[in-house]
Coordinates of N, CA and C in Angstrom, one line a residue:
K16 N 164.9 81.3 194.3 CA 164.9 79.7 194.5 C 165.7 79.3 193.6
L17 N 167.0 78.2 194.0 CA 168.1 77.9 193.2 C 167.7 76.6 192.5
R18 N 167.4 76.3 191.1 CA 167.0 74.9 191.2 C 168.7 74.2 190.8
V19 N 168.9 73.3 191.4 CA 170.2 72.5 191.5 C 170.3 71.3 191.2
G20 N 170.8 70.4 191.3 CA 171.1 68.6 191.4 C 171.3 68.4 189.7
F21 N 172.5 69.2 189.3 CA 173.3 69.2 187.8 C 174.2 68.9 188.0
G22 N 174.6 68.2 189.1 CA 175.9 67.8 189.5 C 176.5 68.9 190.7
N23 N 177.5 68.4 191.4 CA 178.4 69.2 192.6 C 178.8 70.7 191.9
S24 N 179.6 70.6 190.6 CA 180.2 71.8 190.7 C 179.2 72.9 190.3
S25 N 178.7 72.6 189.2 CA 177.5 73.5 188.6 C 177.0 74.1 189.7
T26 N 176.5 73.0 190.8 CA 175.7 74.0 191.8 C 176.5 74.1 192.5
L27 N 177.5 74.7 192.8 CA 178.4 75.3 194.1 C 178.6 76.6 193.2
S28 N 178.6 76.5 191.9 CA 179.3 77.6 191.1 C 177.5 78.5 191.0
A29 N 176.9 78.0 190.8 CA 175.7 78.7 190.9 C 175.4 79.7 192.2
M30 N 175.8 78.9 193.4 CA 175.1 79.2 194.7 C 176.1 80.5 194.5
A31 N 177.9 80.4 193.9 CA 178.2 81.4 194.3 C 178.1 82.6 193.4
A32 N 177.3 82.6 192.1 CA 176.9 83.3 191.5 C 175.6 83.7 191.9
A33 N 174.6 83.0 192.8 CA 173.4 83.8 193.2 C 173.9 84.6 193.9
R34 N 174.6 84.6 195.1 CA 175.6 85.3 196.1 C 175.8 86.6 195.9
M35 N 176.4 86.3 194.8 CA 177.3 88.2 194.3 C 175.9 88.8 194.2
V36 N 174.7 88.6 193.5 CA 173.6 89.3 193.0 C 172.8 89.3 194.0
M37 N 172.9 88.7 195.2 CA 171.5 89.0 196.2 C 171.6 90.2 196.8
G38 N 171.0 90.6 197.4 CA 170.7 92.0 197.9 C 170.4 91.5 199.5
A39 N 170.4 92.7 200.8 CA 170.5 92.5 201.9 C 168.9 92.1 202.5
S40 N 168.5 92.0 201.5 CA 166.6 91.3 202.2 C 166.2 90.2 201.2
D41 N 167.2 89.6 200.1 CA 166.9 88.7 199.8 C 167.1 87.4 200.4
K42 N 166.4 86.4 199.7 CA 166.2 85.2 200.8 C 166.5 84.0 199.5
L43 N 167.4 82.9 200.1 CA 168.3 82.0 199.3 C 167.3 80.9 199.6
M44 N 167.2 80.2 198.5 CA 166.9 78.5 199.2 C 167.3 77.6 197.3
V45 N 167.5 76.5 197.7 CA 168.0 75.5 196.7 C 167.1 74.5 196.6
D46 N 166.7 73.9 195.4 CA 166.0 72.6 195.3 C 166.6 71.7 194.2
A47 N 166.7 70.3 194.8 CA 167.2 69.4 194.6 C 166.3 68.6 193.5
N48 N 165.1 68.7 193.6 CA 164.2 68.3 192.6 C 164.2 66.3 193.0
Q49 N 164.5 65.8 193.6 CA 164.8 64.4 194.3 C 166.0 64.1 193.4
S50 N 167.3 64.5 193.0 CA 167.9 64.6 191.9 C 168.9 63.5 192.9
W51 N 169.1 63.5 194.1 CA 170.4 63.2 194.9 C 169.9 62.0 195.1
S52 N 171.4 61.4 195.4 CA 171.6 60.2 196.2 C 171.3 60.2 197.2
L53 N 171.6 59.3 198.7 CA 171.8 59.6 200.1 C 173.4 60.4 200.2
D54 N 174.4 59.8 199.1 CA 175.6 59.9 199.7 C 176.0 61.9 198.9
E55 N 175.2 61.8 198.0 CA 175.5 63.1 197.3 C 174.7 64.2 198.2
A56 N 173.8 63.9 198.7 CA 172.6 64.4 199.5 C 173.6 65.2 200.7
V57 N 174.3 64.6 201.2 CA 174.9 64.4 202.8 C 176.1 65.1 202.3
A58 N 177.0 65.3 201.2 CA 178.0 65.7 200.5 C 177.8 66.9 200.7
M59 N 176.5 67.4 199.8 CA 176.2 69.0 199.6 C 176.0 69.4 200.6
V60 N 175.0 68.8 201.1 CA 174.3 70.0 202.3 C 176.0 70.2 203.4
A61 N 176.7 69.6 203.1 CA 178.0 69.9 203.7 C 179.0 71.2 203.3
A62 N 178.9 70.7 202.0 CA 179.7 71.8 200.7 C 179.0 72.9 201.1
L63 N 177.7 73.0 201.5 CA 177.0 74.5 201.2 C 176.7 75.0 202.6
R64 N 177.3 74.4 203.5 CA 177.7 74.8 204.9 C 178.2 76.4 204.9
G65 N 177.7 77.1 205.4 CA 177.8 78.7 205.6 C 177.0 79.6 204.7
A66 N 176.5 78.9 203.7 CA 175.8 79.6 202.8 C 174.2 79.9 203.4
P67 N 173.8 81.3 202.9 CA 172.5 81.9 203.9 C 171.1 81.6 203.0
L68 N 171.1 79.8 203.8 CA 170.2 79.1 203.0 C 168.9 79.4 204.0
Q69 N 167.8 79.3 202.8 CA 166.2 79.2 204.0 C 166.1 77.6 203.9
W70 N 166.3 76.7 203.6 CA 166.2 75.3 203.1 C 167.1 74.6 202.0
V71 N 167.3 73.7 202.0 CA 167.6 72.8 201.2 C 166.1 71.9 200.6
E72 N 165.1 71.9 199.6 CA 164.1 71.2 199.0 C 164.3 69.8 198.2
E73 N 163.7 68.9 198.7 CA 163.8 67.8 198.0 C 165.4 67.3 197.8
P74 N 166.1 67.0 198.9 CA 167.2 66.5 198.3 C 167.5 64.9 197.7
L75 N 166.5 64.2 198.7 CA 166.7 63.3 198.0 C 165.1 62.8 197.0
P76 N 164.6 61.6 196.4 CA 163.3 61.2 196.1 C 162.4 60.9 197.2
V77 N 161.4 61.3 197.2 CA 160.1 61.3 197.8 C 160.1 59.9 198.6
D78 N 160.6 59.0 197.7 CA 159.9 57.6 198.3 C 161.3 56.7 198.7
R79 N 162.5 57.0 199.2 CA 163.1 56.7 200.0 C 163.2 56.2 201.3
P80 N 163.8 55.5 201.8 CA 163.4 55.3 203.4 C 163.7 56.1 204.3
D81 N 163.0 56.3 205.4 CA 162.7 57.4 205.9 C 164.6 57.1 207.2
A82 N 165.3 56.7 207.3 CA 166.2 56.4 207.6 C 167.5 57.3 206.8
E83 N 167.4 57.0 205.3 CA 168.0 57.9 204.4 C 167.5 59.6 204.6
W84 N 166.5 60.1 204.6 CA 165.7 61.3 205.2 C 166.4 61.8 206.1
Q85 N 166.4 61.1 207.0 CA 166.9 61.2 208.6 C 168.5 61.5 208.6
A86 N 169.0 60.8 207.6 CA 170.6 61.1 207.3 C 170.9 62.1 207.2
V87 N 170.2 62.9 205.8 CA 170.3 63.7 205.6 C 169.9 65.0 206.6
A88 N 169.1 65.3 207.1 CA 168.4 65.9 207.9 C 169.4 66.5 209.4
A89 N 170.0 64.9 209.9 CA 170.9 65.1 210.7 C 172.1 65.7 209.9
A90 N 172.6 65.8 208.9 CA 173.7 66.3 208.3 C 173.8 67.7 207.8
S91 N 172.3 67.9 207.9 CA 172.5 69.5 207.1 C 172.3 70.4 208.2
P92 N 172.8 71.5 207.7 CA 172.9 72.9 208.8 C 171.2 73.8 208.5
F93 N 170.8 73.5 207.5 CA 169.9 73.8 207.0 C 168.4 73.1 207.0
P94 N 167.2 74.1 207.2 CA 165.7 73.1 207.4 C 166.1 72.5 206.2
I95 N 165.4 71.2 206.4 CA 164.8 70.7 204.6 C 163.3 70.5 204.7
A96 N 163.3 70.8 203.1 CA 162.1 71.2 202.8 C 161.1 70.1 201.9
G97 N 160.2 69.9 201.6 CA 159.3 68.6 200.8 C 158.2 68.9 201.1
G98 N 157.2 67.9 200.0 CA 155.9 67.8 200.6 C 155.2 68.1 199.2
E99 N 155.7 68.6 197.6 CA 155.5 68.8 196.8 C 154.7 67.3 195.8
N100 N 155.4 66.2 196.7 CA 155.1 65.0 195.6 C 154.4 64.1 196.9
M101 N 154.3 64.3 197.9 CA 153.8 63.1 198.7 C 152.4 63.2 198.2
R102 N 151.6 62.1 198.7 CA 150.0 61.7 198.2 C 149.4 61.2 198.9
S103 N 149.8 61.2 200.3 CA 148.8 60.7 201.3 C 148.8 61.0 202.6
A104 N 147.9 61.4 203.0 CA 147.7 62.1 204.7 C 148.5 61.4 205.4
A105 N 149.2 60.4 205.3 CA 149.9 59.5 206.0 C 150.9 60.4 206.0
E106 N 151.2 60.6 204.8 CA 153.2 61.0 204.3 C 152.9 62.2 205.0
F107 N 152.1 63.0 204.9 CA 151.8 64.4 205.7 C 151.3 64.1 206.9
D108 N 151.1 63.3 207.8 CA 150.9 63.2 209.1 C 152.2 62.6 209.7
A109 N 153.3 61.9 209.0 CA 154.3 61.5 209.3 C 155.7 63.1 209.4
A110 N 155.5 63.8 208.2 CA 156.2 64.9 208.3 C 156.5 66.1 208.9
I111 N 154.6 65.9 209.7 CA 154.5 66.8 210.9 C 154.4 66.8 212.2
G112 N 154.6 65.5 211.9 CA 155.6 65.0 213.2 C 156.1 64.5 213.9
G113 N 157.5 64.1 212.4 CA 158.5 64.0 212.2 C 159.8 65.4 212.8
R114 N 161.2 64.9 212.7 CA 162.0 65.7 212.7 C 162.9 66.0 211.6
V115 N 162.3 65.6 210.2 CA 163.1 65.5 209.3 C 162.6 67.3 208.8
F116 N 161.5 67.2 208.2 CA 161.1 68.8 207.6 C 161.1 69.8 208.5
G117 N 161.4 70.9 208.3 CA 161.2 72.2 208.8 C 160.6 73.1 208.2
V118 N 160.2 72.3 206.5 CA 159.4 73.3 205.4 C 158.6 72.4 205.0
I119 N 157.2 72.6 205.0 CA 156.1 71.7 204.1 C 155.5 72.1 203.4
Q120 N 155.5 71.3 202.0 CA 155.1 72.1 200.8 C 153.6 71.3 200.1
P121 N 152.6 71.0 200.4 CA 151.5 70.6 199.7 C 151.5 71.5 198.5
D122 N 151.1 70.9 197.3 CA 150.4 71.7 196.3 C 148.9 71.0 196.2
I123 N 148.1 72.4 195.9 CA 146.6 71.8 196.0 C 146.5 71.3 195.4
C124 N 146.9 71.4 193.8 CA 146.4 70.8 192.8 C 147.2 69.1 192.1
K125 N 147.7 69.1 193.1 CA 148.9 67.5 193.7 C 147.9 66.8 194.4
W126 N 147.2 67.4 195.5 CA 146.7 66.9 196.8 C 145.9 67.5 197.3
G127 N 144.3 66.5 197.4 CA 143.8 67.3 198.1 C 142.8 69.0 198.1
G128 N 143.6 69.2 196.9 CA 142.7 70.5 196.6 C 142.7 71.3 198.1
L129 N 141.9 72.8 198.1 CA 141.6 73.8 199.3 C 141.1 72.7 200.5
S130 N 140.2 71.8 199.9 CA 139.2 71.2 201.2 C 140.2 70.6 202.1
L131 N 141.2 69.7 201.8 CA 142.2 69.1 202.5 C 143.0 70.2 202.7
C132 N 144.0 70.7 202.1 CA 144.6 71.7 202.1 C 144.6 72.8 203.4
T133 N 143.5 73.0 203.6 CA 143.6 74.1 204.2 C 143.8 73.7 205.6
P134 N 143.1 72.5 206.0 CA 143.1 71.6 207.7 C 144.8 71.3 207.9
L135 N 145.3 71.0 206.5 CA 146.5 70.1 206.7 C 147.4 71.7 206.7
A136 N 147.4 73.0 206.2 CA 148.3 73.5 206.2 C 148.2 74.4 207.7
R137 N 146.9 74.4 207.8 CA 146.2 74.9 209.6 C 147.5 74.1 210.4
R138 N 147.2 72.8 210.8 CA 148.2 71.9 211.3 C 149.7 72.2 211.1
I139 N 150.0 72.1 209.6 CA 151.9 72.4 209.8 C 152.2 73.9 210.4
V140 N 151.2 75.3 210.9 CA 151.4 76.0 211.3 C 151.3 75.8 213.3
V141 N 150.2 75.4 213.2 CA 150.3 74.7 214.8 C 151.3 74.0 215.3
S142 N 152.2 73.2 214.3 CA 153.3 72.2 214.6 C 154.4 73.0 214.9
G143 N 154.3 74.3 214.5 CA 155.7 75.4 214.5 C 156.5 75.1 212.9
K144 N 156.3 73.8 212.0 CA 157.0 73.6 210.9 C 156.5 75.2 209.8
R145 N 157.0 75.1 208.8 CA 156.6 76.4 207.8 C 156.2 75.7 206.7
Y146 N 154.7 76.4 206.5 CA 153.9 76.1 205.6 C 154.3 77.2 203.7
C147 N 154.7 76.5 203.0 CA 155.2 77.3 202.1 C 154.5 76.3 200.4
P148 N 153.3 76.9 200.5 CA 152.5 75.8 199.3 C 153.3 76.3 198.3
H149 N 153.5 74.8 197.2 CA 154.3 74.1 196.3 C 153.1 74.6 195.0
F150 N 153.9 75.1 193.8 CA 152.5 75.5 193.0 C 153.8 76.0 191.8
L151 N 153.6 75.3 190.5 CA 154.0 76.2 189.3 C 153.5 75.4 188.2
G152 N 152.7 76.2 187.6 CA 151.6 76.0 186.5 C 151.1 77.3 186.0
G153 N 149.8 77.1 186.0 CA 148.6 78.2 185.2 C 148.3 79.3 186.5
G154 N 147.9 80.4 186.5 CA 147.2 81.1 187.1 C 146.1 81.3 188.0
V155 N 145.5 80.0 187.7 CA 144.1 79.8 188.7 C 145.0 79.1 190.1
G156 N 145.6 78.4 189.8 CA 146.3 77.7 191.0 C 147.3 78.4 191.7
L157 N 147.5 79.7 191.2 CA 148.3 80.2 191.7 C 147.5 80.8 192.7
A158 N 147.2 81.8 192.2 CA 145.8 82.4 193.0 C 145.2 81.6 194.2
A159 N 144.9 80.3 194.1 CA 144.2 79.6 194.9 C 145.4 79.2 196.2
S160 N 146.7 79.3 196.0 CA 147.4 79.1 196.6 C 148.3 80.3 197.3
A161 N 148.0 81.3 196.8 CA 148.3 82.8 197.7 C 147.0 83.2 198.6
H162 N 145.7 82.7 198.3 CA 145.0 83.0 199.2 C 144.8 81.6 200.4
L163 N 145.2 80.5 199.8 CA 145.5 79.7 201.3 C 146.7 80.5 202.2
L164 N 147.3 80.1 201.6 CA 148.6 81.0 202.7 C 148.5 82.1 203.2
A165 N 147.6 83.0 202.7 CA 146.9 84.4 203.5 C 146.5 83.5 204.4
A166 N 145.5 82.7 204.4 CA 144.2 82.5 205.2 C 144.8 81.4 206.6
V167 N 146.0 80.9 206.3 CA 146.2 80.1 207.2 C 147.3 80.8 208.2
G168 N 148.0 81.9 207.5 CA 148.9 82.6 208.5 C 150.6 82.1 208.2
G169 N 151.3 82.1 209.8 CA 152.9 81.7 209.6 C 153.4 82.6 208.4
D170 N 155.0 82.4 208.9 CA 155.9 83.2 208.1 C 156.2 82.3 206.5
G171 N 155.3 81.7 205.8 CA 155.3 80.8 204.5 C 155.7 81.7 203.6
M172 N 156.2 81.5 202.4 CA 155.9 82.3 201.0 C 156.1 81.2 200.1
L173 N 155.1 82.8 199.4 CA 154.9 81.9 198.2 C 155.2 81.9 197.1
E174 N 155.4 80.7 196.2 CA 156.3 80.6 195.1 C 155.6 80.6 193.8
I175 N 156.5 81.8 192.8 CA 155.9 82.1 191.5 C 157.0 81.8 190.4
D176 N 156.6 81.0 189.8 CA 157.8 80.9 188.8 C 158.1 82.2 187.8
V177 N 159.3 82.1 187.4 CA 159.6 83.6 187.1 C 159.6 83.2 185.6
N178 N 159.7 81.7 184.9 CA 159.8 81.3 183.4 C 158.6 81.9 183.4
D179 N 158.8 82.5 181.5 CA 157.4 82.2 180.7 C 156.5 81.1 180.8
N180 N 155.1 81.9 180.9 CA 154.4 80.8 180.9 C 152.9 81.0 180.4
L181 N 152.3 81.6 179.2 CA 151.3 81.9 178.5 C 150.2 81.5 179.1
L182 N 149.7 80.2 179.8 CA 148.8 80.1 180.1 C 148.4 80.8 181.3
R183 N 149.4 80.9 182.1 CA 149.0 81.8 183.4 C 149.3 83.1 183.0
D184 N 150.0 83.6 182.3 CA 150.1 85.2 181.8 C 148.8 85.3 181.5
R185 N 148.1 84.7 180.2 CA 146.6 85.3 179.8 C 145.7 85.0 180.7
L186 N 145.6 84.1 181.0 CA 144.8 84.1 182.0 C 144.5 85.2 183.0
C187 N 145.5 85.4 183.8 CA 145.5 86.2 184.9 C 146.0 87.2 184.7
G188 N 146.6 87.7 183.6 CA 147.8 89.4 183.5 C 148.7 89.1 184.7
S189 N 148.2 90.3 185.2 CA 149.2 90.9 186.4 C 148.5 90.8 187.8
L190 N 147.4 89.7 187.6 CA 147.0 89.0 188.9 C 147.4 89.4 190.0
L191 N 148.9 89.2 190.2 CA 149.3 89.4 191.5 C 151.2 89.9 191.1
P192 N 150.7 91.0 190.8 CA 152.4 92.0 190.8 C 153.0 92.3 192.1
L193 N 154.3 91.7 192.2 CA 155.0 91.7 193.1 C 155.7 93.2 193.5
I194 N 155.6 93.8 194.4 CA 155.5 94.9 194.9 C 156.3 94.5 196.1
E195 N 157.8 94.9 196.2 CA 158.5 95.0 197.4 C 158.3 93.4 197.9
H196 N 158.7 92.8 197.2 CA 158.6 91.0 197.3 C 157.3 90.4 198.3
C197 N 156.4 91.6 198.0 CA 154.9 91.2 198.1 C 153.7 90.9 197.1
V198 N 152.7 90.5 197.5 CA 151.6 90.1 196.4 C 150.7 90.4 197.2
K199 N 149.5 91.2 196.5 CA 148.2 91.5 197.0 C 147.2 90.3 196.7
V200 N 146.7 89.9 197.5 CA 145.5 88.9 197.4 C 144.5 89.4 197.2
P201 N 143.8 88.9 195.8 CA 142.6 89.6 195.3 C 141.7 89.6 196.4
D202 N 140.3 90.2 196.5 CA 139.3 90.6 197.8 C 138.2 89.8 197.1
G203 N 138.0 90.0 195.5 CA 136.8 89.4 195.0 C 136.0 88.4 195.7
P204 N 134.7 87.6 195.2 CA 134.0 86.6 195.5 C 135.2 85.6 195.2
G205 N 135.6 84.5 195.4 CA 136.0 83.5 195.1 C 137.8 83.4 195.0
L206 N 138.1 82.9 194.6 CA 139.5 83.2 193.9 C 139.7 85.0 193.6
G207 N 138.9 85.7 193.8 CA 138.8 86.9 193.3 C 139.1 87.6 191.8
F208 N 138.9 86.9 191.3 CA 139.4 87.3 189.7 C 138.5 86.0 188.8
T209 N 138.3 86.2 187.5 CA 137.8 85.9 186.1 C 138.6 85.6 185.6
P210 N 139.0 84.4 185.3 CA 140.5 84.3 184.0 C 139.7 84.6 182.7
E211 N 140.6 85.1 182.0 CA 140.5 85.9 180.5 C 140.2 84.7 179.7
L212 N 139.4 84.3 179.4 CA 139.4 82.8 178.5 C 139.1 82.7 177.1
K213 N 139.1 84.7 177.0 CA 139.1 84.4 175.4 C 140.6 84.6 174.8
A214 N 141.4 85.2 176.4 CA 142.5 84.8 175.9 C 143.9 83.9 175.7
V215 N 143.3 83.1 175.8 CA 143.7 81.1 175.5 C 143.2 80.6 174.6
A216 N 142.3 81.7 173.5 CA 141.4 80.6 172.7 C 142.2 80.1 171.4
D217 N 143.4 80.9 171.2 CA 144.1 80.2 170.2 C 145.1 79.2 171.0
L218 N 145.3 78.9 172.1 CA 146.1 78.0 172.3 C 145.0 76.5 172.9
C219 N 143.6 76.5 172.2 CA 143.0 75.5 172.3 C 142.9 74.3 171.3
V220 N 143.4 72.9 171.9 CA 143.8 72.5 170.9 C 142.5 71.5 170.5
H221 N 141.3 71.6 171.0 CA 140.4 70.4 171.1 C 139.0 70.9 171.4
H222 N 138.0 71.1 170.8 CA 137.1 71.7 171.4 C 135.6 70.6 170.5
F223 N 134.7 70.3 171.7 CA 133.5 69.2 171.3 C 132.3 69.7 172.3
D224 N 131.3 69.5 171.4 CA 130.1 69.9 172.1 C 129.5 68.4 172.7
V225 N 128.8 68.3 173.7 CA 128.4 67.0 174.0 C 126.5 67.3 173.8
R226 N 126.3 66.9 172.9 CA 124.3 67.0 172.8 C 123.9 65.3 173.2
V227 N 122.7 65.5 174.1 CA 122.4 64.2 174.7 C 120.3 64.2 174.2
N228 N 120.1 63.5 173.5 CA 118.6 63.4 173.1 C 118.2 63.0 174.5
L229 N 117.3 63.2 175.5 CA 116.3 62.5 176.0 C 115.0 62.0 175.7
T230 N 114.7 61.1 175.7 CA 113.0 60.2 175.0 C 112.1 59.9 176.3

């Protein structure tokens, strides 16, 4: 997934560079991170026409009027993705029932946890839309997202950040090794693994004990 939104020319040049190194089985998406105005979003989806994109993610800020989202979706030859910054059941209901989003991406660490995101993800899949859990952070949330995606099925993909992340790597190590574009979900109890807490001891910035005397 290619992060864009740093100017139209840089977006197009980054797209061209990505396509040069793509293999036949590789998939490409772009994520504007809510950075475009309506006019920019409409112009960019038009400029990207013909690219082999799976989706265009968050072309507008999440709180822009529905009419603007409708306009971008109408102009886009690609599915529109979003959901990581939705904060209410009503927003997800509208996304599932509407025509704007082809890909919906709730983040279990931002909204609902496993308890609410599990039925939500199932509704997304049943609706015919694509469920792809958003996650960007430590390994515990990544493992939970992987379990949820595997449990609900569908044709969604798991997001794994490629940047260095000490908290993720030390806690979980090679928990989810990538093998031919796939990861194997741990099959032990709970999330299937025990975080290596000692491995992050040097990252601890504060520690305290709470002691209460009961009389």
